[in-house]
JSON list of C-alpha atoms in Angstrom, two decimals:
[
{"chain": "F", "resi": 23, "resn": "MET", "atom": "CA", "xyz": [23.94, -11.48, -30.32]},
{"chain": "F", "resi": 24, "resn": "ALA", "atom": "CA", "xyz": [20.96, -11.60, -27.97]},
{"chain": "F", "resi": 25, "resn": "ILE", "atom": "CA", "xyz": [21.73, -10.60, -24.39]},
{"chain": "F", "resi": 26, "resn": "TYR", "atom": "CA", "xyz": [18.46, -11.78, -22.87]},
{"chain": "F", "resi": 27, "resn": "THR", "atom": "CA", "xyz": [16.72, -15.12, -23.42]},
{"chain": "F", "resi": 28, "resn": "LEU", "atom": "CA", "xyz": [13.26, -16.40, -22.57]},
{"chain": "F", "resi": 29, "resn": "PRO", "atom": "CA", "xyz": [13.52, -18.75, -19.56]},
{"chain": "F", "resi": 30, "resn": "GLU", "atom": "CA", "xyz": [11.74, -22.08, -19.62]},
{"chain": "F", "resi": 31, "resn": "LEU", "atom": "CA", "xyz": [8.72, -22.51, -17.39]},
{"chain": "F", "resi": 32, "resn": "PRO", "atom": "CA", "xyz": [9.42, -24.50, -14.20]},
{"chain": "F", "resi": 33, "resn": "TYR", "atom": "CA", "xyz": [6.21, -26.52, -14.79]},
{"chain": "F", "resi": 34, "resn": "ASP", "atom": "CA", "xyz": [3.87, -27.47, -17.62]},
{"chain": "F", "resi": 35, "resn": "TYR", "atom": "CA", "xyz": [1.06, -25.25, -18.88]},
{"chain": "F", "resi": 36, "resn": "ALA", "atom": "CA", "xyz": [-1.59, -27.04, -16.81]},
{"chain": "F", "resi": 37, "resn": "ALA", "atom": "CA", "xyz": [0.30, -26.98, -13.50]},
{"chain": "F", "resi": 38, "resn": "LEU", "atom": "CA", "xyz": [-1.56, -24.00, -12.03]},
{"chain": "F", "resi": 39, "resn": "GLU", "atom": "CA", "xyz": [-5.12, -25.11, -12.80]},
{"chain": "F", "resi": 40, "resn": "PRO", "atom": "CA", "xyz": [-7.76, -24.17, -11.82]},
{"chain": "F", "resi": 41, "resn": "VAL", "atom": "CA", "xyz": [-6.31, -20.81, -10.71]},
{"chain": "F", "resi": 42, "resn": "ILE", "atom": "CA", "xyz": [-4.71, -20.10, -14.10]},
{"chain": "F", "resi": 43, "resn": "SER", "atom": "CA", "xyz": [-5.71, -21.98, -17.23]},
{"chain": "F", "resi": 44, "resn": "PRO", "atom": "CA", "xyz": [-3.16, -23.67, -19.53]},
{"chain": "F", "resi": 45, "resn": "GLU", "atom": "CA", "xyz": [-4.18, -21.37, -22.38]},
{"chain": "F", "resi": 46, "resn": "ILE", "atom": "CA", "xyz": [-3.30, -18.28, -20.36]},
{"chain": "F", "resi": 47, "resn": "ILE", "atom": "CA", "xyz": [0.04, -19.70, -19.22]},
{"chain": "F", "resi": 48, "resn": "GLU", "atom": "CA", "xyz": [1.00, -20.63, -22.79]},
{"chain": "F", "resi": 49, "resn": "LEU", "atom": "CA", "xyz": [0.06, -17.26, -24.28]},
{"chain": "F", "resi": 50, "resn": "HIS", "atom": "CA", "xyz": [1.48, -15.30, -21.36]},
{"chain": "F", "resi": 51, "resn": "HIS", "atom": "CA", "xyz": [4.86, -17.02, -21.41]},
{"chain": "F", "resi": 52, "resn": "ASP", "atom": "CA", "xyz": [5.35, -17.89, -25.08]},
{"chain": "F", "resi": 53, "resn": "LYS", "atom": "CA", "xyz": [3.97, -14.65, -26.55]},
{"chain": "F", "resi": 54, "resn": "HIS", "atom": "CA", "xyz": [3.91, -11.81, -24.01]},
{"chain": "F", "resi": 55, "resn": "HIS", "atom": "CA", "xyz": [7.07, -12.62, -22.05]},
{"chain": "F", "resi": 56, "resn": "ALA", "atom": "CA", "xyz": [8.87, -13.49, -25.26]},
{"chain": "F", "resi": 57, "resn": "ALA", "atom": "CA", "xyz": [7.93, -10.08, -26.66]},
{"chain": "F", "resi": 58, "resn": "TYR", "atom": "CA", "xyz": [9.59, -8.32, -23.71]},
{"chain": "F", "resi": 59, "resn": "VAL", "atom": "CA", "xyz": [12.77, -10.35, -24.22]},
{"chain": "F", "resi": 60, "resn": "LYS", "atom": "CA", "xyz": [12.83, -9.44, -27.91]},
{"chain": "F", "resi": 61, "resn": "GLY", "atom": "CA", "xyz": [12.04, -5.81, -27.12]},
{"chain": "F", "resi": 62, "resn": "ALA", "atom": "CA", "xyz": [14.95, -5.55, -24.67]},
{"chain": "F", "resi": 63, "resn": "ASN", "atom": "CA", "xyz": [17.39, -7.11, -27.15]},
{"chain": "F", "resi": 64, "resn": "ASP", "atom": "CA", "xyz": [16.16, -4.97, -30.04]},
{"chain": "F", "resi": 65, "resn": "THR", "atom": "CA", "xyz": [16.48, -1.80, -27.96]},
{"chain": "F", "resi": 66, "resn": "LEU", "atom": "CA", "xyz": [20.04, -2.66, -26.96]},
{"chain": "F", "resi": 67, "resn": "GLU", "atom": "CA", "xyz": [20.89, -3.02, -30.66]},
{"chain": "F", "resi": 68, "resn": "GLN", "atom": "CA", "xyz": [19.30, 0.34, -31.42]},
{"chain": "F", "resi": 69, "resn": "LEU", "atom": "CA", "xyz": [21.26, 1.98, -28.60]},
{"chain": "F", "resi": 70, "resn": "ALA", "atom": "CA", "xyz": [24.48, 0.47, -29.94]},
{"chain": "F", "resi": 71, "resn": "GLU", "atom": "CA", "xyz": [23.67, 1.89, -33.36]},
{"chain": "F", "resi": 72, "resn": "ALA", "atom": "CA", "xyz": [22.98, 5.31, -31.81]},
{"chain": "F", "resi": 73, "resn": "ARG", "atom": "CA", "xyz": [26.39, 5.22, -30.10]},
{"chain": "F", "resi": 74, "resn": "ASP", "atom": "CA", "xyz": [28.17, 4.20, -33.31]},
{"chain": "F", "resi": 75, "resn": "LYS", "atom": "CA", "xyz": [26.53, 7.00, -35.29]},
{"chain": "F", "resi": 76, "resn": "ASP", "atom": "CA", "xyz": [26.57, 9.52, -32.45]},
{"chain": "F", "resi": 77, "resn": "ALA", "atom": "CA", "xyz": [22.86, 10.01, -33.25]},
{"chain": "F", "resi": 78, "resn": "TRP", "atom": "CA", "xyz": [20.83, 10.76, -30.14]},
{"chain": "F", "resi": 79, "resn": "GLY", "atom": "CA", "xyz": [17.53, 12.04, -31.49]},
{"chain": "F", "resi": 80, "resn": "SER", "atom": "CA", "xyz": [15.66, 9.00, -30.17]},
{"chain": "F", "resi": 81, "resn": "ILE", "atom": "CA", "xyz": [17.50, 8.61, -26.86]},
{"chain": "F", "resi": 82, "resn": "ASN", "atom": "CA", "xyz": [14.50, 9.36, -24.63]},
{"chain": "F", "resi": 83, "resn": "GLY", "atom": "CA", "xyz": [12.32, 6.81, -26.35]},
{"chain": "F", "resi": 84, "resn": "LEU", "atom": "CA", "xyz": [15.05, 4.18, -26.44]},
{"chain": "F", "resi": 85, "resn": "GLU", "atom": "CA", "xyz": [15.85, 4.52, -22.74]},
{"chain": "F", "resi": 86, "resn": "LYS", "atom": "CA", "xyz": [12.15, 4.27, -21.90]},
{"chain": "F", "resi": 87, "resn": "ASN", "atom": "CA", "xyz": [11.76, 1.21, -24.11]},
{"chain": "F", "resi": 88, "resn": "LEU", "atom": "CA", "xyz": [14.75, -0.48, -22.50]},
{"chain": "F", "resi": 89, "resn": "ALA", "atom": "CA", "xyz": [13.35, 0.09, -19.00]},
{"chain": "F", "resi": 90, "resn": "PHE", "atom": "CA", "xyz": [9.92, -1.16, -20.09]},
{"chain": "F", "resi": 91, "resn": "HIS", "atom": "CA", "xyz": [11.03, -4.35, -21.82]},
{"chain": "F", "resi": 92, "resn": "LEU", "atom": "CA", "xyz": [13.83, -5.23, -19.42]},
{"chain": "F", "resi": 93, "resn": "SER", "atom": "CA", "xyz": [11.63, -4.74, -16.37]},
{"chain": "F", "resi": 94, "resn": "GLY", "atom": "CA", "xyz": [8.91, -6.79, -18.03]},
{"chain": "F", "resi": 95, "resn": "HIS", "atom": "CA", "xyz": [11.40, -9.61, -18.61]},
{"chain": "F", "resi": 96, "resn": "ILE", "atom": "CA", "xyz": [12.70, -9.50, -15.04]},
{"chain": "F", "resi": 97, "resn": "LEU", "atom": "CA", "xyz": [9.28, -9.35, -13.37]},
{"chain": "F", "resi": 98, "resn": "HIS", "atom": "CA", "xyz": [7.92, -12.21, -15.47]},
{"chain": "F", "resi": 99, "resn": "SER", "atom": "CA", "xyz": [11.01, -14.32, -14.76]},
{"chain": "F", "resi": 100, "resn": "ILE", "atom": "CA", "xyz": [10.26, -13.92, -11.04]},
{"chain": "F", "resi": 101, "resn": "TYR", "atom": "CA", "xyz": [6.52, -14.41, -11.56]},
{"chain": "F", "resi": 102, "resn": "TRP", "atom": "CA", "xyz": [6.78, -17.93, -12.98]},
{"chain": "F", "resi": 103, "resn": "HIS", "atom": "CA", "xyz": [8.85, -19.18, -10.05]},
{"chain": "F", "resi": 104, "resn": "ASN", "atom": "CA", "xyz": [6.69, -17.39, -7.48]},
{"chain": "F", "resi": 105, "resn": "MET", "atom": "CA", "xyz": [3.89, -19.85, -8.33]},
{"chain": "F", "resi": 106, "resn": "THR", "atom": "CA", "xyz": [3.37, -23.58, -7.84]},
{"chain": "F", "resi": 107, "resn": "GLY", "atom": "CA", "xyz": [0.44, -25.94, -8.06]},
{"chain": "F", "resi": 108, "resn": "ASP", "atom": "CA", "xyz": [1.23, -27.01, -4.49]},
{"chain": "F", "resi": 109, "resn": "GLY", "atom": "CA", "xyz": [1.32, -23.47, -3.13]},
{"chain": "F", "resi": 110, "resn": "GLY", "atom": "CA", "xyz": [-0.92, -21.24, -1.09]},
{"chain": "F", "resi": 111, "resn": "GLY", "atom": "CA", "xyz": [-1.38, -20.69, 2.61]},
{"chain": "F", "resi": 112, "resn": "GLU", "atom": "CA", "xyz": [1.25, -18.53, 4.28]},
{"chain": "F", "resi": 113, "resn": "PRO", "atom": "CA", "xyz": [4.92, -18.81, 5.25]},
{"chain": "F", "resi": 114, "resn": "LEU", "atom": "CA", "xyz": [5.41, -20.80, 8.46]},
{"chain": "F", "resi": 115, "resn": "GLU", "atom": "CA", "xyz": [8.33, -21.80, 10.65]},
{"chain": "F", "resi": 116, "resn": "LYS", "atom": "CA", "xyz": [7.53, -25.50, 10.28]},
{"chain": "F", "resi": 117, "resn": "ASP", "atom": "CA", "xyz": [7.81, -25.18, 6.49]},
{"chain": "F", "resi": 118, "resn": "GLY", "atom": "CA", "xyz": [11.25, -23.61, 6.68]},
{"chain": "F", "resi": 119, "resn": "THR", "atom": "CA", "xyz": [9.99, -20.13, 5.79]},
{"chain": "F", "resi": 120, "resn": "GLY", "atom": "CA", "xyz": [9.92, -18.71, 9.30]},
{"chain": "F", "resi": 121, "resn": "GLU", "atom": "CA", "xyz": [12.43, -15.92, 8.55]},
{"chain": "F", "resi": 122, "resn": "LEU", "atom": "CA", "xyz": [10.14, -14.58, 5.84]},
{"chain": "F", "resi": 123, "resn": "ALA", "atom": "CA", "xyz": [7.11, -14.94, 8.12]},
{"chain": "F", "resi": 124, "resn": "ASP", "atom": "CA", "xyz": [8.85, -12.94, 10.83]},
{"chain": "F", "resi": 125, "resn": "ALA", "atom": "CA", "xyz": [9.87, -10.23, 8.36]},
{"chain": "F", "resi": 126, "resn": "ILE", "atom": "CA", "xyz": [6.29, -9.90, 7.10]},
{"chain": "F", "resi": 127, "resn": "ALA", "atom": "CA", "xyz": [4.97, -9.60, 10.65]},
{"chain": "F", "resi": 128, "resn": "ASP", "atom": "CA", "xyz": [7.64, -7.01, 11.54]},
{"chain": "F", "resi": 129, "resn": "SER", "atom": "CA", "xyz": [7.03, -4.95, 8.40]},
{"chain": "F", "resi": 130, "resn": "PHE", "atom": "CA", "xyz": [3.24, -5.08, 8.19]},
{"chain": "F", "resi": 131, "resn": "GLY", "atom": "CA", "xyz": [1.98, -6.06, 11.65]},
{"chain": "F", "resi": 132, "resn": "SER", "atom": "CA", "xyz": [0.66, -9.46, 10.58]},
{"chain": "F", "resi": 133, "resn": "PHE", "atom": "CA", "xyz": [0.34, -11.72, 7.56]},
{"chain": "F", "resi": 134, "resn": "ALA", "atom": "CA", "xyz": [-3.34, -10.79, 7.24]},
{"chain": "F", "resi": 135, "resn": "LYS", "atom": "CA", "xyz": [-2.51, -7.08, 7.05]},
{"chain": "F", "resi": 136, "resn": "PHE", "atom": "CA", "xyz": [0.21, -7.73, 4.49]},
{"chain": "F", "resi": 137, "resn": "LYS", "atom": "CA", "xyz": [-2.11, -9.88, 2.39]},
{"chain": "F", "resi": 138, "resn": "ALA", "atom": "CA", "xyz": [-4.78, -7.16, 2.44]},
{"chain": "F", "resi": 139, "resn": "GLN", "atom": "CA", "xyz": [-2.31, -4.49, 1.34]},
{"chain": "F", "resi": 140, "resn": "LEU", "atom": "CA", "xyz": [-0.77, -6.48, -1.51]},
{"chain": "F", "resi": 141, "resn": "THR", "atom": "CA", "xyz": [-4.20, -7.60, -2.70]},
{"chain": "F", "resi": 142, "resn": "LYS", "atom": "CA", "xyz": [-5.46, -4.02, -2.81]},
{"chain": "F", "resi": 143, "resn": "ALA", "atom": "CA", "xyz": [-2.27, -2.73, -4.42]},
{"chain": "F", "resi": 144, "resn": "ALA", "atom": "CA", "xyz": [-2.44, -5.30, -7.22]},
{"chain": "F", "resi": 145, "resn": "ALA", "atom": "CA", "xyz": [-6.20, -5.18, -7.75]},
{"chain": "F", "resi": 146, "resn": "THR", "atom": "CA", "xyz": [-6.45, -1.38, -7.90]},
{"chain": "F", "resi": 147, "resn": "THR", "atom": "CA", "xyz": [-3.46, -0.68, -10.15]},
{"chain": "F", "resi": 148, "resn": "GLN", "atom": "CA", "xyz": [-4.70, 1.79, -12.75]},
{"chain": "F", "resi": 149, "resn": "GLY", "atom": "CA", "xyz": [-4.45, 0.24, -16.21]},
{"chain": "F", "resi": 150, "resn": "SER", "atom": "CA", "xyz": [-1.59, -2.22, -16.51]},
{"chain": "F", "resi": 151, "resn": "GLY", "atom": "CA", "xyz": [0.81, -3.06, -13.72]},
{"chain": "F", "resi": 152, "resn": "TRP", "atom": "CA", "xyz": [1.85, -5.23, -10.81]},
{"chain": "F", "resi": 153, "resn": "GLY", "atom": "CA", "xyz": [1.52, -5.62, -7.07]},
{"chain": "F", "resi": 154, "resn": "VAL", "atom": "CA", "xyz": [4.92, -6.42, -5.58]},
{"chain": "F", "resi": 155, "resn": "LEU", "atom": "CA", "xyz": [6.41, -7.40, -2.25]},
{"chain": "F", "resi": 156, "resn": "ALA", "atom": "CA", "xyz": [9.97, -6.05, -2.22]},
{"chain": "F", "resi": 157, "resn": "TYR", "atom": "CA", "xyz": [12.93, -5.93, 0.12]},
{"chain": "F", "resi": 158, "resn": "GLU", "atom": "CA", "xyz": [13.96, -2.32, 0.72]},
{"chain": "F", "resi": 159, "resn": "PRO", "atom": "CA", "xyz": [17.67, -2.30, 1.71]},
{"chain": "F", "resi": 160, "resn": "VAL", "atom": "CA", "xyz": [17.94, 1.15, 3.29]},
{"chain": "F", "resi": 161, "resn": "SER", "atom": "CA", "xyz": [15.47, 0.35, 6.07]},
{"chain": "F", "resi": 162, "resn": "GLY", "atom": "CA", "xyz": [15.96, -3.41, 5.90]},
{"chain": "F", "resi": 163, "resn": "ARG", "atom": "CA", "xyz": [12.21, -3.97, 5.77]},
{"chain": "F", "resi": 164, "resn": "LEU", "atom": "CA", "xyz": [9.69, -5.37, 3.34]},
{"chain": "F", "resi": 165, "resn": "VAL", "atom": "CA", "xyz": [7.46, -2.96, 1.41]},
{"chain": "F", "resi": 166, "resn": "VAL", "atom": "CA", "xyz": [4.54, -3.34, -0.98]},
{"chain": "F", "resi": 167, "resn": "GLU", "atom": "CA", "xyz": [4.91, -1.50, -4.28]},
{"chain": "F", "resi": 168, "resn": "GLN", "atom": "CA", "xyz": [2.23, -0.75, -6.86]},
{"chain": "F", "resi": 169, "resn": "ILE", "atom": "CA", "xyz": [4.03, -0.80, -10.19]},
{"chain": "F", "resi": 170, "resn": "TYR", "atom": "CA", "xyz": [2.59, 0.91, -13.25]},
{"chain": "F", "resi": 171, "resn": "ASP", "atom": "CA", "xyz": [3.41, -0.84, -16.54]},
{"chain": "F", "resi": 172, "resn": "HIS", "atom": "CA", "xyz": [6.60, -2.67, -15.53]},
{"chain": "F", "resi": 173, "resn": "GLN", "atom": "CA", "xyz": [8.87, 0.03, -14.22]},
{"chain": "F", "resi": 174, "resn": "GLY", "atom": "CA", "xyz": [7.00, 3.04, -12.81]},
{"chain": "F", "resi": 175, "resn": "ASN", "atom": "CA", "xyz": [6.42, 3.96, -9.15]},
{"chain": "F", "resi": 176, "resn": "VAL", "atom": "CA", "xyz": [9.10, 1.83, -7.52]},
{"chain": "F", "resi": 177, "resn": "GLY", "atom": "CA", "xyz": [11.69, 2.61, -4.88]},
{"chain": "F", "resi": 178, "resn": "GLN", "atom": "CA", "xyz": [15.23, 2.58, -6.27]},
{"chain": "F", "resi": 179, "resn": "GLY", "atom": "CA", "xyz": [17.28, -0.28, -4.89]},
{"chain": "F", "resi": 180, "resn": "SER", "atom": "CA", "xyz": [14.34, -2.40, -3.75]},
{"chain": "F", "resi": 181, "resn": "THR", "atom": "CA", "xyz": [14.35, -6.06, -4.79]},
{"chain": "F", "resi": 182, "resn": "PRO", "atom": "CA", "xyz": [11.11, -7.83, -5.79]},
{"chain": "F", "resi": 183, "resn": "VAL", "atom": "CA", "xyz": [10.54, -11.12, -3.97]},
{"chain": "F", "resi": 184, "resn": "LEU", "atom": "CA", "xyz": [6.85, -11.75, -4.74]},
{"chain": "F", "resi": 185, "resn": "VAL", "atom": "CA", "xyz": [5.06, -10.35, -7.79]},
{"chain": "F", "resi": 186, "resn": "PHE", "atom": "CA", "xyz": [1.40, -10.40, -8.81]},
{"chain": "F", "resi": 187, "resn": "ASP", "atom": "CA", "xyz": [0.87, -9.66, -12.50]},
{"chain": "F", "resi": 188, "resn": "ALA", "atom": "CA", "xyz": [-2.19, -7.41, -12.85]},
{"chain": "F", "resi": 189, "resn": "TRP", "atom": "CA", "xyz": [-1.98, -6.86, -16.62]},
{"chain": "F", "resi": 190, "resn": "GLU", "atom": "CA", "xyz": [-5.11, -8.01, -18.45]},
{"chain": "F", "resi": 191, "resn": "HIS", "atom": "CA", "xyz": [-3.18, -10.59, -20.46]},
{"chain": "F", "resi": 192, "resn": "ALA", "atom": "CA", "xyz": [-2.49, -12.42, -17.18]},
{"chain": "F", "resi": 193, "resn": "PHE", "atom": "CA", "xyz": [-6.15, -13.14, -16.45]},
{"chain": "F", "resi": 194, "resn": "TYR", "atom": "CA", "xyz": [-8.70, -11.80, -18.96]},
{"chain": "F", "resi": 195, "resn": "LEU", "atom": "CA", "xyz": [-9.33, -15.03, -20.89]},
{"chain": "F", "resi": 196, "resn": "GLN", "atom": "CA", "xyz": [-10.41, -16.69, -17.64]},
{"chain": "F", "resi": 197, "resn": "TYR", "atom": "CA", "xyz": [-11.55, -13.94, -15.27]},
{"chain": "F", "resi": 198, "resn": "LYS", "atom": "CA", "xyz": [-12.80, -11.37, -17.83]},
{"chain": "F", "resi": 199, "resn": "ASN", "atom": "CA", "xyz": [-12.74, -7.91, -16.22]},
{"chain": "F", "resi": 200, "resn": "GLN", "atom": "CA", "xyz": [-12.75, -9.22, -12.64]},
{"chain": "F", "resi": 201, "resn": "LYS", "atom": "CA", "xyz": [-9.16, -8.39, -11.74]},
{"chain": "F", "resi": 202, "resn": "VAL", "atom": "CA", "xyz": [-9.85, -8.61, -8.02]},
{"chain": "F", "resi": 203, "resn": "ASP", "atom": "CA", "xyz": [-11.08, -12.22, -8.38]},
{"chain": "F", "resi": 204, "resn": "PHE", "atom": "CA", "xyz": [-7.85, -13.14, -10.12]},
{"chain": "F", "resi": 205, "resn": "ILE", "atom": "CA", "xyz": [-5.70, -11.52, -7.44]},
{"chain": "F", "resi": 206, "resn": "GLU", "atom": "CA", "xyz": [-7.65, -13.29, -4.68]},
{"chain": "F", "resi": 207, "resn": "ALA", "atom": "CA", "xyz": [-7.15, -16.60, -6.49]},
{"chain": "F", "resi": 208, "resn": "MET", "atom": "CA", "xyz": [-3.41, -15.97, -6.87]},
{"chain": "F", "resi": 209, "resn": "TRP", "atom": "CA", "xyz": [-2.87, -16.53, -3.16]},
{"chain": "F", "resi": 210, "resn": "ARG", "atom": "CA", "xyz": [-3.71, -20.22, -3.72]},
{"chain": "F", "resi": 211, "resn": "VAL", "atom": "CA", "xyz": [-0.61, -20.77, -5.89]},
{"chain": "F", "resi": 212, "resn": "VAL", "atom": "CA", "xyz": [2.05, -18.65, -4.14]},
{"chain": "F", "resi": 213, "resn": "ASN", "atom": "CA", "xyz": [5.29, -20.59, -3.80]},
{"chain": "F", "resi": 214, "resn": "TRP", "atom": "CA", "xyz": [6.43, -19.45, -0.35]},
{"chain": "F", "resi": 215, "resn": "GLN", "atom": "CA", "xyz": [9.61, -21.50, -0.58]},
{"chain": "F", "resi": 216, "resn": "ASP", "atom": "CA", "xyz": [10.67, -19.47, -3.60]},
{"chain": "F", "resi": 217, "resn": "VAL", "atom": "CA", "xyz": [9.64, -16.17, -1.99]},
{"chain": "F", "resi": 218, "resn": "ALA", "atom": "CA", "xyz": [11.58, -17.04, 1.17]},
{"chain": "F", "resi": 219, "resn": "ARG", "atom": "CA", "xyz": [14.73, -17.84, -0.84]},
{"chain": "F", "resi": 220, "resn": "ARG", "atom": "CA", "xyz": [14.45, -14.55, -2.68]},
{"chain": "F", "resi": 221, "resn": "TYR", "atom": "CA", "xyz": [13.98, -12.66, 0.59]},
{"chain": "F", "resi": 222, "resn": "VAL", "atom": "CA", "xyz": [17.08, -14.18, 2.17]},
{"chain": "F", "resi": 223, "resn": "ALA", "atom": "CA", "xyz": [19.16, -13.50, -0.96]},
{"chain": "F", "resi": 224, "resn": "ALA", "atom": "CA", "xyz": [17.92, -9.91, -1.22]},
{"chain": "F", "resi": 225, "resn": "LYS", "atom": "CA", "xyz": [18.62, -9.29, 2.46]},
{"chain": "F", "resi": 226, "resn": "GLN", "atom": "CA", "xyz": [22.17, -10.63, 2.18]},
{"chain": "F", "resi": 227, "resn": "ALA", "atom": "CA", "xyz": [22.87, -8.53, -0.92]},
{"chain": "F", "resi": 228, "resn": "GLY", "atom": "CA", "xyz": [21.19, -5.46, 0.53]},
{"chain": "F", "resi": 229, "resn": "ASN", "atom": "CA", "xyz": [23.41, -5.50, 3.58]},
{"chain": "F", "resi": 230, "resn": "ASN", "atom": "CA", "xyz": [26.31, -4.56, 1.29]},
{"chain": "F", "resi": 231, "resn": "LEU", "atom": "CA", "xyz": [24.60, -1.39, 0.09]},
{"chain": "F", "resi": 232, "resn": "ILE", "atom": "CA", "xyz": [26.61, 1.73, 0.95]},
{"chain": "F", "resi": 233, "resn": "LEU", "atom": "CA", "xyz": [24.77, 5.03, 0.89]},
{"chain": "F", "resi": 234, "resn": "ALA", "atom": "CA", "xyz": [26.56, 8.23, 0.02]},
{"chain": "F", "resi": 235, "resn": "PRO", "atom": "CA", "xyz": [26.89, 10.63, 2.97]}
]
């Protein structure tokens, strides 16, 4: 029985035009994201088989595959909701996202400085990866992470609240090899309401984190 399922998009394929074309959204969601869901489920089955047979020759590869596919599924599930055709701008008190705006200013100095850091992190990721704004529960602050593939180079315990997909399949059909142009355009579709909700939820959950002495 499948553990993970492909979530439905919260909008139609054309909802993010002209920033992201319908063709990209369809291929990205229906093919690439679906492949990560299948990969995670298949790997769980293979791990169950390894346990039943007490056969651990492939354990390193299986654990790596699980992290890769599961992280890909999770990040994409956030990605779709982080965007809206009515998005863009920045979080503001008058829009009900003042708590997020204050946290960004406290963590990065200003929204402009945060935007510059996340843009650079996403646009300069070597090969495939993501630029991510995450809540880090130990310090209680927001951090920018540059994720390689789906799971490398992240702080343990941090919770993604805004993700920019910098894999070529996210933009190449429309932006060719101009990754930086795609990342700059992404700011026009950020759903700050969704990001703010994720920040508040992550902060509330993070406050329950107990570190070992």
